[in-house]
Short mmCIF file of C-alpha atoms and ligand atoms in Angstrom, two decimals:
data_model
loop_
_atom_site.label_atom_id
_atom_site.label_comp_id
_atom_site.label_asym_id
_atom_site.label_seq_id
_atom_site.Cartn_x
_atom_site.Cartn_y
_atom_site.Cartn_z
CA MET A 380 82.58 22.92 18.34
CA ASN A 381 79.94 23.33 15.70
CA LYS A 382 79.68 20.62 13.10
CA LYS A 383 80.95 21.82 9.74
CA SER A 384 78.56 21.93 6.81
CA THR A 385 79.18 21.13 3.16
CA GLN A 386 79.63 24.84 2.49
CA ASP A 387 82.20 25.19 5.31
CA TYR A 388 84.35 22.42 3.88
CA ILE A 389 84.10 23.83 0.37
CA ALA A 390 85.12 27.27 1.60
CA LEU A 391 88.16 25.85 3.43
CA GLU A 392 89.23 23.82 0.45
CA ASN A 393 88.86 26.76 -1.90
CA GLU A 394 90.93 28.87 0.44
CA TYR A 395 93.81 26.53 1.22
CA ASN A 396 93.93 23.97 -1.58
CA ALA A 397 95.21 24.73 -5.05
CA HIS A 398 92.34 24.88 -7.50
CA ASN A 399 93.57 22.11 -9.79
CA TYR A 400 90.19 20.33 -9.80
CA LYS A 401 86.56 21.38 -10.21
CA PRO A 402 84.73 18.75 -8.14
CA LEU A 403 80.98 18.44 -7.74
CA ASP A 404 79.86 20.16 -4.54
CA VAL A 405 79.49 17.04 -2.47
CA VAL A 406 81.75 16.43 0.54
CA LEU A 407 82.09 12.73 1.24
CA ALA A 408 82.85 11.29 4.63
CA ARG A 409 82.19 7.55 4.45
CA GLY A 410 82.00 4.72 1.93
CA GLU A 411 80.91 1.10 1.82
CA GLY A 412 80.65 -1.02 -1.30
CA VAL A 413 79.00 0.99 -4.08
CA TRP A 414 77.71 3.60 -1.63
CA VAL A 415 79.19 6.80 -0.17
CA TRP A 416 77.75 9.26 2.36
CA ASP A 417 78.35 12.99 2.53
CA VAL A 418 78.92 15.10 5.63
CA GLU A 419 75.19 15.83 5.86
CA GLY A 420 74.43 12.11 5.93
CA ARG A 421 73.08 11.94 2.35
CA LYS A 422 73.71 8.65 0.57
CA TYR A 423 74.92 8.34 -3.01
CA MET A 424 75.84 5.57 -5.39
CA ASP A 425 79.40 6.07 -6.60
CA CYS A 426 79.33 5.62 -10.38
CA LEU A 427 82.88 6.82 -10.89
CA SER A 428 84.70 4.49 -8.48
CA ALA A 429 87.62 6.90 -8.17
CA TYR A 430 88.37 6.38 -11.87
CA SER A 431 88.22 2.60 -11.31
CA ALA A 432 90.46 2.54 -8.24
CA VAL A 433 87.61 1.14 -6.12
CA ASN A 434 86.58 -1.69 -8.43
CA GLN A 435 86.37 -3.85 -5.30
CA GLY A 436 83.96 -1.36 -3.66
CA HIS A 437 84.66 1.23 -0.97
CA CYS A 438 86.46 0.06 2.15
CA HIS A 439 86.31 -3.60 1.22
CA PRO A 440 86.42 -5.35 4.62
CA ARG A 441 89.11 -7.85 3.61
CA ILE A 442 91.42 -5.16 2.21
CA VAL A 443 90.82 -2.94 5.25
CA GLN A 444 91.65 -5.84 7.56
CA ALA A 445 94.85 -6.70 5.70
CA MET A 446 95.89 -3.06 5.75
CA VAL A 447 95.18 -2.52 9.44
CA ASP A 448 96.96 -5.74 10.47
CA GLN A 449 100.03 -4.83 8.44
CA ALA A 450 100.00 -1.20 9.63
CA ARG A 451 100.41 -2.53 13.18
CA LYS A 452 103.39 -4.66 12.15
CA LEU A 453 105.47 -2.76 9.60
CA ALA A 454 104.54 -0.03 7.13
CA LEU A 455 107.73 1.09 5.44
CA THR A 456 111.32 -0.09 5.28
CA SER A 457 112.47 1.71 2.13
CA ARG A 458 113.99 -0.47 -0.55
CA ALA A 459 117.38 -0.10 1.09
CA PHE A 460 116.28 -3.15 3.08
CA ARG A 461 114.09 -6.07 2.08
CA ASN A 462 110.62 -6.79 3.43
CA ASP A 463 108.62 -9.99 3.66
CA GLN A 464 105.65 -8.79 1.58
CA LEU A 465 107.22 -7.58 -1.68
CA PRO A 466 108.42 -11.02 -2.86
CA LEU A 467 104.92 -12.47 -2.37
CA PHE A 468 103.21 -9.54 -4.09
CA ALA A 469 105.64 -9.75 -7.02
CA LYS A 470 105.07 -13.49 -7.48
CA GLU A 471 101.29 -13.29 -7.14
CA LEU A 472 100.92 -10.36 -9.53
CA CYS A 473 103.21 -11.90 -12.16
CA GLU A 474 101.43 -15.23 -11.98
CA LEU A 475 98.01 -13.63 -12.16
CA VAL A 476 98.67 -11.51 -15.24
CA GLY A 477 101.16 -13.89 -16.85
CA TYR A 478 104.40 -11.91 -16.91
CA GLU A 479 107.92 -12.72 -15.75
CA MET A 480 108.72 -9.62 -13.71
CA MET A 481 107.20 -6.58 -12.09
CA LEU A 482 108.39 -3.25 -10.74
CA PRO A 483 106.25 -1.59 -8.06
CA MET A 484 105.61 2.14 -7.82
CA ASN A 485 102.87 4.27 -6.22
CA SER A 486 100.87 6.45 -8.60
CA GLY A 487 99.82 5.52 -12.10
CA ALA A 488 101.94 8.28 -13.58
CA GLU A 489 105.02 6.76 -11.94
CA ALA A 490 104.21 3.38 -13.45
CA VAL A 491 103.92 5.03 -16.87
CA GLU A 492 107.23 6.87 -16.35
CA THR A 493 108.81 3.57 -15.35
CA ALA A 494 107.47 1.89 -18.49
CA LEU A 495 108.84 4.73 -20.63
CA LYS A 496 112.26 4.53 -18.99
CA ALA A 497 112.37 0.74 -19.43
CA THR A 498 111.30 1.12 -23.06
CA ARG A 499 114.00 3.66 -23.85
CA LYS A 500 116.72 1.63 -22.17
CA TRP A 501 115.49 -1.53 -23.92
CA GLY A 502 115.64 0.44 -27.17
CA TYR A 503 119.32 1.24 -26.62
CA GLU A 504 120.53 -1.96 -25.02
CA VAL A 505 118.46 -4.63 -26.72
CA LYS A 506 117.16 -3.18 -29.98
CA GLY A 507 120.33 -1.22 -30.68
CA VAL A 508 118.89 2.26 -31.27
CA ALA A 509 121.65 4.90 -31.45
CA ASP A 510 122.19 6.78 -28.21
CA GLY A 511 119.65 9.55 -27.60
CA GLN A 512 117.51 8.62 -30.62
CA ALA A 513 114.81 6.38 -29.11
CA GLU A 514 111.24 7.28 -30.09
CA ILE A 515 108.00 6.33 -28.39
CA ILE A 516 104.65 6.61 -30.16
CA ALA A 517 101.42 7.54 -28.33
CA CYS A 518 97.80 8.21 -29.36
CA THR A 519 95.51 11.18 -29.65
CA GLY A 520 92.87 11.21 -26.92
CA ASN A 521 95.28 9.55 -24.48
CA PHE A 522 95.53 9.99 -20.75
CA HIS A 523 98.64 8.59 -19.09
CA GLY A 524 99.16 10.99 -16.17
CA ARG A 525 100.48 14.41 -15.31
CA THR A 526 104.26 14.48 -15.15
CA ILE A 527 106.08 16.81 -17.51
CA THR A 528 107.27 13.92 -19.67
CA ILE A 529 103.81 12.39 -19.86
CA ILE A 530 102.06 15.66 -20.71
CA THR A 531 104.63 16.05 -23.49
CA PHE A 532 102.47 13.64 -25.48
CA SER A 533 99.10 14.70 -24.04
CA PRO A 534 96.70 15.80 -26.74
CA GLU A 535 94.96 18.15 -24.24
CA GLU A 536 96.20 21.69 -24.78
CA GLN A 537 95.23 22.62 -21.21
CA TYR A 538 97.38 19.86 -19.72
CA ARG A 539 100.43 21.30 -21.50
CA GLU A 540 99.89 25.02 -21.51
CA GLY A 541 102.40 26.82 -19.33
CA PHE A 542 104.40 23.70 -18.49
CA GLY A 543 106.99 23.57 -21.28
CA PRO A 544 109.72 22.94 -22.31
CA PHE A 545 108.82 19.32 -22.90
CA THR A 546 110.61 16.00 -23.28
CA PRO A 547 111.72 15.12 -26.81
CA GLY A 548 111.29 11.70 -28.37
CA PHE A 549 107.50 11.28 -28.57
CA LYS A 550 105.11 11.14 -31.52
CA LEU A 551 101.30 11.27 -31.56
CA ILE A 552 99.15 9.29 -33.96
CA PRO A 553 95.35 8.90 -34.18
CA TYR A 554 93.91 6.35 -31.73
CA GLY A 555 92.49 3.17 -33.20
CA ASP A 556 94.32 3.59 -36.51
CA ALA A 557 96.77 0.75 -37.09
CA GLY A 558 97.76 2.18 -40.49
CA ALA A 559 98.93 5.36 -38.78
CA LEU A 560 101.02 3.27 -36.40
CA GLU A 561 102.63 1.44 -39.31
CA ARG A 562 103.50 4.74 -40.99
CA ALA A 563 104.87 6.30 -37.79
CA ILE A 564 107.26 3.47 -36.89
CA THR A 565 110.91 4.13 -37.78
CA PRO A 566 114.06 2.12 -37.01
CA ASN A 567 114.37 4.29 -33.86
CA THR A 568 110.93 3.41 -32.50
CA ALA A 569 111.32 1.63 -29.17
CA GLY A 570 107.69 1.47 -28.06
CA PHE A 571 104.04 2.22 -28.67
CA ILE A 572 102.03 3.25 -25.60
CA PHE A 573 98.25 3.16 -25.69
CA GLU A 574 95.13 2.45 -23.64
CA PRO A 575 93.17 -0.60 -24.83
CA VAL A 576 90.04 1.39 -23.92
CA GLN A 577 90.54 5.13 -23.52
CA GLY A 578 89.05 6.17 -20.19
CA GLU A 579 89.62 9.88 -19.77
CA GLY A 580 89.32 10.24 -23.54
CA GLY A 581 85.60 9.44 -23.16
CA VAL A 582 85.38 5.64 -22.85
CA ILE A 583 86.55 4.99 -26.40
CA VAL A 584 86.64 1.36 -27.46
CA PRO A 585 88.75 0.77 -30.58
CA GLN A 586 87.41 -1.31 -33.47
CA ALA A 587 87.61 -5.07 -33.10
CA GLY A 588 90.93 -6.32 -34.42
CA TYR A 589 92.88 -3.17 -33.54
CA LEU A 590 94.80 -4.73 -30.66
CA GLN A 591 95.74 -7.77 -32.73
CA ARG A 592 96.93 -5.56 -35.57
CA VAL A 593 99.01 -3.48 -33.16
CA ARG A 594 100.53 -6.70 -31.81
CA GLN A 595 101.47 -7.78 -35.34
CA LEU A 596 103.04 -4.43 -36.21
CA CYS A 597 105.03 -4.32 -32.98
CA ASP A 598 106.32 -7.85 -33.67
CA GLU A 599 107.22 -7.06 -37.27
CA HIS A 600 109.17 -3.94 -36.34
CA ASN A 601 110.62 -5.03 -32.99
CA VAL A 602 108.70 -2.33 -31.10
CA LEU A 603 107.47 -2.79 -27.52
CA MET A 604 103.68 -2.84 -27.21
CA ILE A 605 102.93 -0.96 -23.99
CA ALA A 606 99.35 -1.22 -22.74
CA ASP A 607 98.38 1.33 -20.11
CA GLU A 608 95.77 -0.70 -18.22
CA ILE A 609 95.76 1.55 -15.16
CA GLN A 610 92.05 2.27 -15.67
CA SER A 611 90.91 -0.49 -18.05
CA GLY A 612 92.68 -3.33 -16.23
CA LEU A 613 91.84 -5.53 -13.26
CA GLY A 614 88.29 -6.36 -14.24
CA ARG A 615 86.72 -3.08 -15.29
CA THR A 616 86.00 -4.11 -18.89
CA GLY A 617 84.90 -7.64 -18.03
CA LYS A 618 88.33 -9.28 -18.38
CA LEU A 619 91.35 -9.14 -16.12
CA LEU A 620 93.09 -7.00 -18.75
CA ALA A 621 91.23 -5.21 -21.53
CA CYS A 622 93.78 -6.68 -24.00
CA ASP A 623 92.43 -10.14 -23.09
CA HIS A 624 89.32 -9.33 -25.16
CA GLU A 625 91.46 -9.90 -28.27
CA ASN A 626 93.74 -12.48 -26.67
CA VAL A 627 96.62 -10.07 -27.14
CA ARG A 628 99.60 -10.04 -24.81
CA PRO A 629 101.39 -6.69 -24.72
CA ASP A 630 105.12 -6.61 -23.92
CA VAL A 631 104.64 -4.14 -21.10
CA VAL A 632 101.53 -3.45 -18.99
CA THR A 633 101.06 -0.63 -16.49
CA LEU A 634 98.66 -1.21 -13.61
CA GLY A 635 97.47 1.05 -10.81
CA LYS A 636 94.17 2.27 -9.41
CA ALA A 637 92.29 -0.97 -8.56
CA LEU A 638 95.62 -2.65 -7.80
CA SER A 639 95.03 -1.42 -4.25
CA GLY A 640 91.23 -1.42 -4.24
CA GLY A 641 91.53 2.30 -3.64
CA MET A 642 93.05 1.83 -0.21
CA TYR A 643 96.51 3.15 -0.89
CA PRO A 644 98.45 4.32 -3.95
CA VAL A 645 99.95 1.20 -5.54
CA SER A 646 101.03 0.86 -9.15
CA ALA A 647 103.25 -1.52 -11.06
CA VAL A 648 104.78 -2.30 -14.41
CA VAL A 649 104.78 -5.92 -15.55
CA ALA A 650 106.87 -7.18 -18.46
CA SER A 651 109.39 -9.80 -19.52
CA LYS A 652 112.84 -10.22 -18.01
CA GLU A 653 114.24 -8.87 -21.26
CA VAL A 654 112.48 -5.55 -20.65
CA LEU A 655 112.52 -5.05 -16.88
CA GLY A 656 115.96 -6.66 -16.79
CA VAL A 657 117.40 -3.43 -18.23
CA PHE A 658 117.21 -1.85 -14.78
CA ASN A 659 120.34 -2.21 -12.66
CA PRO A 660 120.58 -1.21 -8.99
CA GLY A 661 120.45 2.57 -8.83
CA ASP A 662 118.83 3.07 -12.26
CA HIS A 663 115.35 3.71 -10.91
CA GLY A 664 113.43 3.59 -7.67
CA SER A 665 110.95 5.02 -5.20
CA THR A 666 110.99 5.46 -1.42
CA PHE A 667 107.50 4.07 -1.02
CA GLY A 668 107.43 1.71 -4.03
CA GLY A 669 107.11 -1.90 -2.88
CA ASN A 670 106.62 -1.09 0.79
CA PRO A 671 105.04 -3.83 2.90
CA LEU A 672 101.81 -1.96 3.53
CA ALA A 673 101.31 -1.33 -0.19
CA CYS A 674 102.19 -4.93 -1.01
CA ILE A 675 99.74 -6.52 1.41
CA VAL A 676 96.98 -4.18 0.32
CA ALA A 677 97.63 -5.04 -3.34
CA ARG A 678 97.83 -8.78 -2.61
CA GLU A 679 94.46 -8.70 -0.90
CA ALA A 680 92.95 -6.44 -3.58
CA LEU A 681 94.00 -8.94 -6.28
CA GLN A 682 92.69 -11.85 -4.24
CA VAL A 683 89.31 -10.14 -3.85
CA ILE A 684 89.06 -9.67 -7.63
CA GLN A 685 89.59 -13.41 -8.06
CA ASP A 686 87.52 -14.70 -5.13
CA GLU A 687 84.53 -12.49 -5.92
CA LYS A 688 84.81 -13.17 -9.66
CA LEU A 689 84.74 -9.46 -10.37
CA CYS A 690 85.79 -9.83 -14.01
CA GLU A 691 82.81 -12.09 -14.71
CA ARG A 692 80.52 -9.76 -12.75
CA ALA A 693 81.72 -6.75 -14.73
CA ALA A 694 81.09 -8.60 -17.99
CA GLU A 695 77.60 -9.67 -17.00
CA MET A 696 76.47 -6.45 -15.32
CA GLY A 697 78.17 -4.39 -18.03
CA ASP A 698 76.32 -6.10 -20.87
CA TYR A 699 73.09 -5.51 -19.01
CA LEU A 700 73.88 -1.84 -18.31
CA LEU A 701 74.87 -1.17 -21.90
CA SER A 702 71.77 -2.79 -23.37
CA ARG A 703 69.42 -1.04 -20.93
CA LEU A 704 71.01 2.35 -21.62
CA GLN A 705 71.03 1.81 -25.37
CA ALA A 706 67.28 1.24 -25.13
CA VAL A 707 66.66 4.65 -23.51
CA ASP A 708 64.99 6.89 -26.05
CA SER A 709 66.38 10.27 -25.04
CA PRO A 710 66.56 13.30 -27.32
CA HIS A 711 69.96 14.20 -25.82
CA VAL A 712 71.84 10.98 -26.45
CA LYS A 713 74.02 10.47 -29.50
CA LEU A 714 75.22 7.00 -28.55
CA VAL A 715 76.08 4.79 -25.62
CA ARG A 716 79.32 2.85 -25.79
CA GLY A 717 81.53 0.80 -23.52
CA LYS A 718 82.90 -2.52 -22.45
CA GLY A 719 82.08 -4.25 -19.19
CA LEU A 720 81.15 -1.82 -16.44
CA PHE A 721 82.92 0.97 -18.30
CA VAL A 722 80.24 2.91 -20.12
CA GLY A 723 80.13 6.32 -21.78
CA ILE A 724 76.88 8.07 -22.64
CA VAL A 725 77.80 10.43 -25.46
CA LEU A 726 75.48 13.43 -25.58
CA LYS A 727 74.56 15.44 -28.63
CA TYR A 728 76.18 18.82 -28.92
CA GLU A 729 72.78 20.54 -28.38
CA ALA A 730 72.37 18.81 -25.00
CA GLY A 731 74.46 21.60 -23.49
CA GLY A 732 77.25 19.49 -21.96
CA ALA A 733 77.31 16.55 -19.60
CA ARG A 734 77.90 18.52 -16.42
CA ARG A 735 74.25 19.55 -15.90
CA PHE A 736 73.21 15.91 -16.23
CA CYS A 737 75.82 14.93 -13.65
CA GLU A 738 74.50 17.61 -11.31
CA ALA A 739 70.96 16.34 -11.80
CA LEU A 740 72.16 12.81 -11.06
CA GLN A 741 73.79 14.06 -7.87
CA GLU A 742 70.43 15.41 -6.71
CA ARG A 743 68.99 11.94 -7.24
CA GLY A 744 71.80 10.26 -5.32
CA VAL A 745 74.04 9.13 -8.15
CA LEU A 746 77.59 10.42 -8.41
CA ALA A 747 78.98 10.46 -11.93
CA LYS A 748 81.43 12.77 -13.59
CA GLU A 749 81.51 14.09 -17.10
CA THR A 750 84.56 13.29 -19.13
CA HIS A 751 85.38 15.73 -21.85
CA GLU A 752 82.43 17.97 -22.24
CA HIS A 753 79.82 15.70 -23.71
CA VAL A 754 80.30 12.26 -22.18
CA ILE A 755 78.74 10.94 -18.97
CA ARG A 756 80.95 8.12 -17.75
CA LEU A 757 79.34 5.35 -15.71
CA ALA A 758 81.74 3.02 -13.93
CA PRO A 759 80.33 1.80 -10.61
CA PRO A 760 82.32 -0.56 -8.38
CA LEU A 761 82.29 -4.07 -9.85
CA VAL A 762 80.64 -5.47 -6.73
CA ILE A 763 77.36 -3.79 -7.74
CA THR A 764 74.25 -5.99 -7.56
CA GLN A 765 71.63 -6.15 -10.28
CA GLU A 766 69.14 -4.47 -7.96
CA GLU A 767 71.52 -1.58 -7.31
CA LEU A 768 72.25 -1.30 -11.01
CA ASP A 769 68.52 -1.23 -11.84
CA TRP A 770 68.08 1.67 -9.45
CA ALA A 771 70.99 3.56 -11.04
CA ILE A 772 69.64 2.92 -14.55
CA GLU A 773 66.27 4.34 -13.48
CA GLN A 774 67.92 7.54 -12.22
CA VAL A 775 70.05 7.90 -15.35
CA SER A 776 67.09 7.27 -17.67
CA ASP A 777 64.99 9.87 -15.86
CA VAL A 778 67.74 12.47 -16.01
CA LEU A 779 68.28 11.84 -19.71
CA MET A 780 64.61 12.70 -20.23
CA MET A 781 64.83 16.18 -18.73
CA ASP A 782 64.66 19.21 -21.01
C1 PLP B 2250 94.54 7.52 -13.96
C2 PLP B 2250 95.41 7.08 -15.07
C3 PLP B 2250 96.79 7.30 -15.06
C4 PLP B 2250 97.48 8.09 -13.97
O1 PLP B 2250 97.34 7.55 -12.71
P1 PLP B 2250 97.62 8.48 -11.42
O2 PLP B 2250 97.53 7.52 -10.28
O3 PLP B 2250 96.57 9.53 -11.39
O4 PLP B 2250 98.98 9.05 -11.59
C5 PLP B 2250 97.55 6.80 -16.10
N1 PLP B 2250 96.97 6.14 -17.11
C6 PLP B 2250 95.65 5.91 -17.18
C7 PLP B 2250 95.07 5.15 -18.33
C8 PLP B 2250 94.82 6.39 -16.17
O5 PLP B 2250 93.50 6.22 -16.25
#
């Protein structure tokens, strides 16, 4: 059998896989730490980290080991029976992030859906909103996933077009604008869902004080503050949760992505007993949610974040990356922003879009993906060394100097 080339794989994928993505033309076959290799044996630095799912680096040996050992023992029981991993995962996650209860799911979108369901039910049962009237407020520029309910409040026309009718009960307000939140809250408002740093929106960091103001408003009006930390959480921004930067504790937090170190889809909602206590047996569930394989992978992924001090690393390396990039004198760059190892290079309109810069980076062995049209997002695995980062900065600086 002839070995398949990059073009062969692309042709097969284009033929048999729905065209719901437009990936760079690189076909990856192996990964280790911050590095990935394509089918032709070319090596690249991964500066996207699967949208922060591989914060711990590709194929982290400890997570792989935990997964393989568990896969030999027991992978799935369904939640109709109990397993010996879920209780330990639940305890360790709650203790780590400082919440009373958790509810495990698989994808990030499912965690968001779970948070929305909990919020609505809390609105009716605890806050006393009249039946069917609960409202949830979300922000422009958000990304919370792809289900029909979630795209109901997506600001991206393309995410919604052709998929209606939508779910009622959601309102959009400008991101980073606490005054708009105050004006949008009504007696029927059950929750406010937001990202403490918007990832897909282009690595948008709100003004200092925003999270604290949101906390105050939610307290004043008895509204649940729901932080979607699926991308910003678990070390990416230099703290365990991005909300920790303002010492703010949301009522509900959604986690995913790096919760499994990229090894397996694992997501969760953490909150108080008052909130997650609204679920009774049969109200909500998932065949794979909380399965032993997922739980052991997540337990090890969380342990790696702590043992390797990945939050501190992200803070230190992130500050360095941001300052080095801000010093690049490129005619194409409008500004460089970010927090921790979560950095967006915002290009000027005349630069002709971020994609051509990402393609040029690919040729130099750096994989990055544009977000929106004009932002190059850089988010390497948090295990990156200074030497590796210096090399990446050199490639990015050179590319930003092209015509
Ligand atoms: C990626 C992401 C999601 C959705 O996660 P999936 O696993 O793709 O369903 C939700 N919220 C945020 C902030 C994300 O970045």
